[in-house]
PDB file of C-alpha atoms in Angstrom:
ATOM      1  CA  MET A   1      30.753  39.408  -3.832  1.00 44.00           C
ATOM      2  CA  MET A   2      32.297  42.274  -2.131  1.00 50.00           C
ATOM      3  CA  HIS A   3      30.929  45.785  -2.999  1.00 48.00           C
ATOM      4  CA  TYR A   4      33.674  48.462  -2.192  1.00 46.00           C
ATOM      5  CA  LYS A   5      31.228  51.202  -0.664  1.00 49.00           C
ATOM      6  CA  THR A   6      31.361  51.964   3.023  1.00 49.00           C
ATOM      7  CA  VAL A   7      30.296  54.683   5.328  1.00 48.00           C
ATOM      8  CA  HIS A   8      33.860  56.814   4.725  1.00 51.00           C
ATOM      9  CA  ASP A   9      32.414  57.596   0.830  1.00 58.00           C
ATOM     10  CA  THR A  10      30.273  60.381   2.395  1.00 65.00           C
ATOM     11  CA  PRO A  11      33.042  63.190   2.886  1.00 73.00           C
ATOM     12  CA  ILE A  12      31.021  64.916   5.742  1.00 80.00           C
ATOM     13  CA  TRP A  13      31.065  61.248   7.461  1.00 75.00           C
ATOM     14  CA  LYS A  14      34.757  61.027   6.904  1.00 79.00           C
ATOM     15  CA  THR A  15      35.476  64.338   9.053  1.00 87.00           C
ATOM     16  CA  VAL A  16      32.492  63.517  11.738  1.00 88.00           C
ATOM     17  CA  MET A  17      33.752  59.749  12.193  1.00 87.00           C
ATOM     18  CA  ARG A  18      37.609  60.680  12.100  1.00 92.00           C
ATOM     19  CA  TRP A  19      36.831  63.287  15.025  1.00 94.00           C
ATOM     20  CA  LEU A  20      35.012  61.137  17.391  1.00 95.00           C
ATOM     21  CA  ALA A  21      37.611  58.292  16.432  1.00 95.00           C
ATOM     22  CA  LEU A  22      39.981  60.709  18.049  1.00 96.00           C
ATOM     23  CA  ILE A  23      37.946  61.672  20.881  1.00 97.00           C
ATOM     24  CA  ILE A  24      37.593  58.135  21.572  1.00 96.00           C
ATOM     25  CA  PHE A  25      41.441  57.299  21.430  1.00 97.00           C
ATOM     26  CA  ARG A  26      41.931  60.305  23.838  1.00 96.00           C
ATOM     27  CA  CYS A  27      39.592  59.584  26.360  1.00 97.00           C
ATOM     28  CA  THR A  28      41.060  55.814  26.527  1.00 96.00           C
ATOM     29  CA  GLY A  29      44.709  57.177  26.273  1.00 97.00           C
ATOM     30  CA  TRP A  30      45.511  55.443  23.014  1.00 97.00           C
ATOM     31  CA  LYS A  31      47.584  57.230  20.371  1.00 96.00           C
ATOM     32  CA  PRO A  32      47.829  56.521  16.655  1.00 96.00           C
ATOM     33  CA  GLU A  33      51.161  55.901  15.113  1.00 94.00           C
ATOM     34  CA  GLY A  34      52.623  55.591  11.476  1.00 91.00           C
ATOM     35  CA  GLU A  35      50.573  56.989   8.321  1.00 90.00           C
ATOM     36  CA  ARG A  36      48.206  55.557   5.743  1.00 91.00           C
ATOM     37  CA  PRO A  37      50.416  53.359   3.271  1.00 92.00           C
ATOM     38  CA  HIS A  38      50.514  55.348  -0.247  1.00 91.00           C
ATOM     39  CA  ILE A  39      49.261  52.294  -2.219  1.00 95.00           C
ATOM     40  CA  SER A  40      45.547  51.602  -3.301  1.00 94.00           C
ATOM     41  CA  ARG A  41      45.331  48.022  -2.730  1.00 95.00           C
ATOM     42  CA  TYR A  42      46.795  46.059   0.056  1.00 96.00           C
ATOM     43  CA  VAL A  43      46.154  43.122   2.935  1.00 96.00           C
ATOM     44  CA  ILE A  44      46.120  44.774   6.615  1.00 94.00           C
ATOM     45  CA  ILE A  45      47.285  42.203   9.222  1.00 92.00           C
ATOM     46  CA  ALA A  46      45.149  43.081  12.280  1.00 88.00           C
ATOM     47  CA  ALA A  47      47.183  41.778  15.179  1.00 87.00           C
ATOM     48  CA  PRO A  48      47.608  40.773  18.078  1.00 88.00           C
ATOM     49  CA  HIS A  49      43.797  39.435  18.098  1.00 83.00           C
ATOM     50  CA  THR A  50      42.904  38.649  21.868  1.00 85.00           C
ATOM     51  CA  SER A  51      39.808  40.762  22.888  1.00 88.00           C
ATOM     52  CA  ASN A  52      36.399  42.376  21.404  1.00 84.00           C
ATOM     53  CA  TRP A  53      37.942  45.879  21.902  1.00 91.00           C
ATOM     54  CA  ASP A  54      40.062  45.177  19.083  1.00 92.00           C
ATOM     55  CA  PHE A  55      37.665  46.001  16.651  1.00 85.00           C
ATOM     56  CA  LEU A  56      36.861  49.168  17.828  1.00 89.00           C
ATOM     57  CA  TYR A  57      40.411  50.388  18.281  1.00 94.00           C
ATOM     58  CA  THR A  58      40.651  48.940  14.249  1.00 92.00           C
ATOM     59  CA  ILE A  59      37.830  50.831  13.356  1.00 88.00           C
ATOM     60  CA  CYS A  60      39.187  54.152  15.266  1.00 92.00           C
ATOM     61  CA  LEU A  61      42.477  53.880  13.520  1.00 94.00           C
ATOM     62  CA  ALA A  62      40.808  53.512  10.290  1.00 91.00           C
ATOM     63  CA  PHE A  63      38.923  56.811  10.349  1.00 90.00           C
ATOM     64  CA  ILE A  64      42.088  58.470  12.034  1.00 95.00           C
ATOM     65  CA  LEU A  65      44.310  57.472   9.318  1.00 93.00           C
ATOM     66  CA  GLN A  66      41.603  57.951   6.426  1.00 90.00           C
ATOM     67  CA  ILE A  67      41.634  54.153   5.761  1.00 90.00           C
ATOM     68  CA  LYS A  68      38.506  52.825   3.956  1.00 85.00           C
ATOM     69  CA  PRO A  69      38.481  48.891   4.956  1.00 86.00           C
ATOM     70  CA  PHE A  70      36.929  45.748   4.577  1.00 85.00           C
ATOM     71  CA  ILE A  71      37.268  43.652   7.822  1.00 79.00           C
ATOM     72  CA  MET A  72      36.914  40.338   8.532  1.00 75.00           C
ATOM     73  CA  MET A  73      35.046  39.236  10.839  1.00 69.00           C
ATOM     74  CA  LYS A  74      32.878  35.983  12.610  1.00 70.00           C
ATOM     75  CA  ALA A  75      29.746  35.744  11.116  1.00 69.00           C
ATOM     76  CA  ALA A  76      28.178  35.296  14.568  1.00 70.00           C
ATOM     77  CA  TRP A  77      28.351  38.863  15.183  1.00 64.00           C
ATOM     78  CA  PHE A  78      26.361  39.891  12.211  1.00 65.00           C
ATOM     79  CA  ARG A  79      23.127  38.942  14.186  1.00 75.00           C
ATOM     80  CA  TRP A  80      20.189  41.827  14.354  1.00 73.00           C
ATOM     81  CA  PRO A  81      21.020  44.367  15.349  1.00 72.00           C
ATOM     82  CA  MET A  82      24.723  44.559  14.965  1.00 69.00           C
ATOM     83  CA  GLY A  83      24.580  43.357  11.526  1.00 70.00           C
ATOM     84  CA  PRO A  84      23.727  46.060   9.738  1.00 74.00           C
ATOM     85  CA  PHE A  85      25.696  48.493  11.382  1.00 68.00           C
ATOM     86  CA  LEU A  86      28.678  46.450  11.158  1.00 69.00           C
ATOM     87  CA  ARG A  87      28.323  46.083   7.470  1.00 71.00           C
ATOM     88  CA  TRP A  88      27.843  49.932   7.361  1.00 70.00           C
ATOM     89  CA  LEU A  89      31.279  49.853   8.905  1.00 70.00           C
ATOM     90  CA  GLY A  90      32.628  47.838   6.574  1.00 67.00           C
ATOM     91  CA  ALA A  91      32.785  44.712   8.338  1.00 70.00           C
ATOM     92  CA  ILE A  92      32.134  41.616   6.237  1.00 69.00           C
ATOM     93  CA  PRO A  93      31.279  38.217   7.890  1.00 70.00           C
ATOM     94  CA  VAL A  94      33.058  34.889   7.523  1.00 68.00           C
ATOM     95  CA  ASP A  95      31.822  31.634   8.583  1.00 66.00           C
ATOM     96  CA  ARG A  96      34.212  29.334  10.137  1.00 58.00           C
ATOM     97  CA  SER A  97      32.179  26.368  10.451  1.00 58.00           C
ATOM     98  CA  LYS A  98      32.190  25.852   6.584  1.00 58.00           C
ATOM     99  CA  SER A  99      34.425  26.291   3.318  1.00 52.00           C
ATOM    100  CA  THR A 100      33.228  29.747   2.021  1.00 59.00           C
ATOM    101  CA  ARG A 101      36.344  30.176  -0.370  1.00 79.00           C
ATOM    102  CA  VAL A 102      37.237  33.284   1.307  1.00 81.00           C
ATOM    103  CA  VAL A 103      40.572  33.393  -0.271  1.00 87.00           C
ATOM    104  CA  ALA A 104      39.480  32.960  -3.848  1.00 86.00           C
ATOM    105  CA  ARG A 105      36.399  35.722  -3.178  1.00 83.00           C
ATOM    106  CA  SER A 106      38.872  38.134  -1.684  1.00 87.00           C
ATOM    107  CA  ILE A 107      41.409  37.986  -4.546  1.00 90.00           C
ATOM    108  CA  ARG A 108      38.395  37.871  -7.019  1.00 86.00           C
ATOM    109  CA  ALA A 109      37.552  41.208  -5.068  1.00 85.00           C
ATOM    110  CA  PHE A 110      41.191  42.731  -5.424  1.00 90.00           C
ATOM    111  CA  ARG A 111      40.939  42.129  -9.203  1.00 91.00           C
ATOM    112  CA  GLU A 112      37.620  43.785  -9.393  1.00 86.00           C
ATOM    113  CA  ASN A 113      38.595  47.038  -7.587  1.00 86.00           C
ATOM    114  CA  PRO A 114      41.208  49.277  -8.356  1.00 89.00           C
ATOM    115  CA  ARG A 115      41.362  50.471  -5.025  1.00 89.00           C
ATOM    116  CA  MET A 116      40.746  48.337  -2.160  1.00 88.00           C
ATOM    117  CA  VAL A 117      42.004  47.334   1.156  1.00 92.00           C
ATOM    118  CA  LEU A 118      40.834  44.487   3.196  1.00 91.00           C
ATOM    119  CA  VAL A 119      41.727  43.999   6.918  1.00 89.00           C
ATOM    120  CA  VAL A 120      42.306  39.898   8.343  1.00 87.00           C
ATOM    121  CA  PRO A 121      43.155  39.141  11.860  1.00 83.00           C
ATOM    122  CA  PRO A 122      45.565  36.429  11.021  1.00 80.00           C
ATOM    123  CA  ALA A 123      44.627  34.321  14.587  1.00 67.00           C
ATOM    124  CA  GLY A 124      41.186  33.672  13.276  1.00 47.00           C
ATOM    125  CA  THR A 125      40.294  34.095  16.788  1.00 47.00           C
ATOM    126  CA  ARG A 126      40.578  35.760  19.968  1.00 44.00           C
ATOM    127  CA  ARG A 127      41.133  32.475  22.122  1.00 49.00           C
ATOM    128  CA  LYS A 128      44.853  31.136  22.323  1.00 46.00           C
ATOM    129  CA  VAL A 129      46.140  29.428  19.108  1.00 48.00           C
ATOM    130  CA  MET A 130      49.525  27.706  18.200  1.00 48.00           C
ATOM    131  CA  TYR A 131      49.459  29.191  14.744  1.00 57.00           C
ATOM    132  CA  TRP A 132      48.227  31.816  12.547  1.00 73.00           C
ATOM    133  CA  LYS A 133      45.928  31.011   9.693  1.00 78.00           C
ATOM    134  CA  THR A 134      47.908  31.618   6.229  1.00 84.00           C
ATOM    135  CA  GLY A 135      44.862  33.324   4.263  1.00 85.00           C
ATOM    136  CA  PHE A 136      46.032  36.621   4.561  1.00 90.00           C
ATOM    137  CA  TYR A 137      49.113  35.552   2.813  1.00 93.00           C
ATOM    138  CA  HIS A 138      47.503  33.753  -0.077  1.00 92.00           C
ATOM    139  CA  ILE A 139      44.959  36.361  -0.641  1.00 92.00           C
ATOM    140  CA  ALA A 140      47.947  39.103  -0.975  1.00 95.00           C
ATOM    141  CA  ARG A 141      50.030  36.684  -3.122  1.00 95.00           C
ATOM    142  CA  GLY A 142      46.944  35.571  -5.659  1.00 95.00           C
ATOM    143  CA  ALA A 143      45.835  39.149  -6.014  1.00 94.00           C
ATOM    144  CA  ASN A 144      49.461  40.303  -6.110  1.00 96.00           C
ATOM    145  CA  VAL A 145      49.094  42.918  -3.487  1.00 97.00           C
ATOM    146  CA  PRO A 146      51.562  43.866  -0.532  1.00 98.00           C
ATOM    147  CA  ILE A 147      50.944  42.852   3.434  1.00 97.00           C
ATOM    148  CA  VAL A 148      50.673  45.927   5.511  1.00 97.00           C
ATOM    149  CA  LEU A 149      51.522  45.050   9.169  1.00 96.00           C
ATOM    150  CA  GLY A 150      48.638  47.014  11.138  1.00 95.00           C
ATOM    151  CA  TYR A 151      49.050  46.348  15.064  1.00 95.00           C
ATOM    152  CA  LEU A 152      47.309  47.217  18.681  1.00 95.00           C
ATOM    153  CA  ASP A 153      49.922  47.480  20.964  1.00 96.00           C
ATOM    154  CA  TYR A 154      48.049  47.599  24.595  1.00 95.00           C
ATOM    155  CA  ARG A 155      51.456  47.903  26.736  1.00 95.00           C
ATOM    156  CA  ARG A 156      51.826  51.305  25.353  1.00 96.00           C
ATOM    157  CA  LYS A 157      48.422  51.857  24.388  1.00 97.00           C
ATOM    158  CA  VAL A 158      49.455  52.877  20.556  1.00 97.00           C
ATOM    159  CA  GLY A 159      47.851  51.087  17.468  1.00 96.00           C
ATOM    160  CA  GLY A 160      49.214  51.914  13.783  1.00 95.00           C
ATOM    161  CA  ILE A 161      50.570  51.117  10.751  1.00 95.00           C
ATOM    162  CA  GLY A 162      54.137  49.442  10.435  1.00 95.00           C
ATOM    163  CA  PRO A 163      56.034  48.304   7.441  1.00 95.00           C
ATOM    164  CA  VAL A 164      54.965  47.088   4.153  1.00 97.00           C
ATOM    165  CA  VAL A 165      55.794  43.565   3.181  1.00 97.00           C
ATOM    166  CA  HIS A 166      55.650  42.070  -0.362  1.00 97.00           C
ATOM    167  CA  PRO A 167      54.793  38.361  -0.449  1.00 96.00           C
ATOM    168  CA  THR A 168      57.689  36.708  -2.525  1.00 95.00           C
ATOM    169  CA  GLY A 169      56.272  33.141  -2.292  1.00 91.00           C
ATOM    170  CA  ASN A 170      58.742  31.926   0.391  1.00 92.00           C
ATOM    171  CA  MET A 171      56.422  32.124   3.274  1.00 90.00           C
ATOM    172  CA  GLU A 172      59.013  30.954   5.829  1.00 87.00           C
ATOM    173  CA  ALA A 173      61.286  33.901   4.753  1.00 92.00           C
ATOM    174  CA  ASP A 174      58.256  36.279   4.768  1.00 93.00           C
ATOM    175  CA  MET A 175      56.945  35.545   7.834  1.00 89.00           C
ATOM    176  CA  LYS A 176      60.421  35.747   9.491  1.00 89.00           C
ATOM    177  CA  ILE A 177      60.026  39.479   8.662  1.00 92.00           C
ATOM    178  CA  ILE A 178      56.532  39.730  10.070  1.00 91.00           C
ATOM    179  CA  ARG A 179      57.575  37.983  13.202  1.00 88.00           C
ATOM    180  CA  ASP A 180      60.172  40.074  13.955  1.00 91.00           C
ATOM    181  CA  PHE A 181      57.981  43.136  13.734  1.00 93.00           C
ATOM    182  CA  TYR A 182      55.287  41.520  15.936  1.00 91.00           C
ATOM    183  CA  ALA A 183      58.075  40.572  18.926  1.00 89.00           C
ATOM    184  CA  ASP A 184      57.435  43.360  21.008  1.00 90.00           C
ATOM    185  CA  ILE A 185      53.691  44.319  20.136  1.00 92.00           C
ATOM    186  CA  THR A 186      51.642  42.924  23.235  1.00 91.00           C
ATOM    187  CA  GLY A 187      47.839  42.342  22.931  1.00 89.00           C
ATOM    188  CA  LYS A 188      45.335  43.098  25.876  1.00 89.00           C
ATOM    189  CA  TYR A 189      45.589  39.554  26.984  1.00 83.00           C
ATOM    190  CA  PRO A 190      49.473  38.666  26.494  1.00 75.00           C
ATOM    191  CA  GLY A 191      48.278  34.986  27.532  1.00 69.00           C
ATOM    192  CA  LYS A 192      46.234  34.405  24.292  1.00 63.00           C
ATOM    193  CA  SER A 193      48.989  35.750  22.063  1.00 56.00           C
ATOM    194  CA  LEU A 194      51.827  33.707  20.350  1.00 51.00           C
ATOM    195  CA  SER A 195      54.680  34.417  18.007  1.00 51.00           C
ATOM    196  CA  PRO A 196      53.105  34.514  14.505  1.00 53.00           C
ATOM    197  CA  LEU A 197      54.069  30.806  13.725  1.00 54.00           C
ATOM    198  CA  VAL A 198      52.568  29.222  10.299  1.00 54.00           C
ATOM    199  CA  THR A 199      51.870  25.472   9.943  1.00 52.00           C
ATOM    200  CA  ALA A 200      54.084  23.231   8.036  1.00 44.00           C
ATOM    201  CA  GLU A 201      51.210  23.341   5.029  1.00 43.00           C
ATOM    202  CA  TRP A 202      52.030  26.000   2.967  1.00 44.00           C
ATOM    203  CA  LYS A 203      49.637  25.484   0.127  1.00 43.00           C
ATOM    204  CA  MET A 204      45.811  26.501   0.958  1.00 41.00           C
ATOM    205  CA  PRO A 205      42.944  25.488  -1.179  1.00 38.00           C
ATOM    206  CA  LEU A 206      41.223  28.377  -3.072  1.00 34.00           C
TER     207      LEU A 206
END
């Protein structure tokens, strides 16, 4: 079960962490773009995902834009001493070696929380993949929440928030909108990121 409480809940930490995130962005030459969606519950796509640096910049963006997210991450990262720190930031472990019913658990968490933001890297791995995983779409569709297109563009050194997509159930049409948006977004390692395609299996077990 996900409990929707993170480091962002303390007002003083909101200010401290936001300034720290702005300093990191400035020192590394990055700039934020866009603004926080004015909706209380949504799934954010984190793409492209080709480097461990993506997590740092994603967390920085969350503090800068004052978004309080859960972020799905590979369970292997949660070993001591990183585990408690990552959970403190709002990260949740996902074990890809077994069926963890992540989609069903995430839908249930959305239904139980009036305010919730879930960050999902649809590629599922930093390695080169042919297809995105469809979990993010099924979570949004099942919870009746929109999909927000988050991005890290290493070519321009800009990270931010793009359009809001409301899943219609026609995944092929919805993915075309998403694919068109990410067409000009470049990951840290461009050879590992492909256009967001999905497999022909539209249905996913919950």
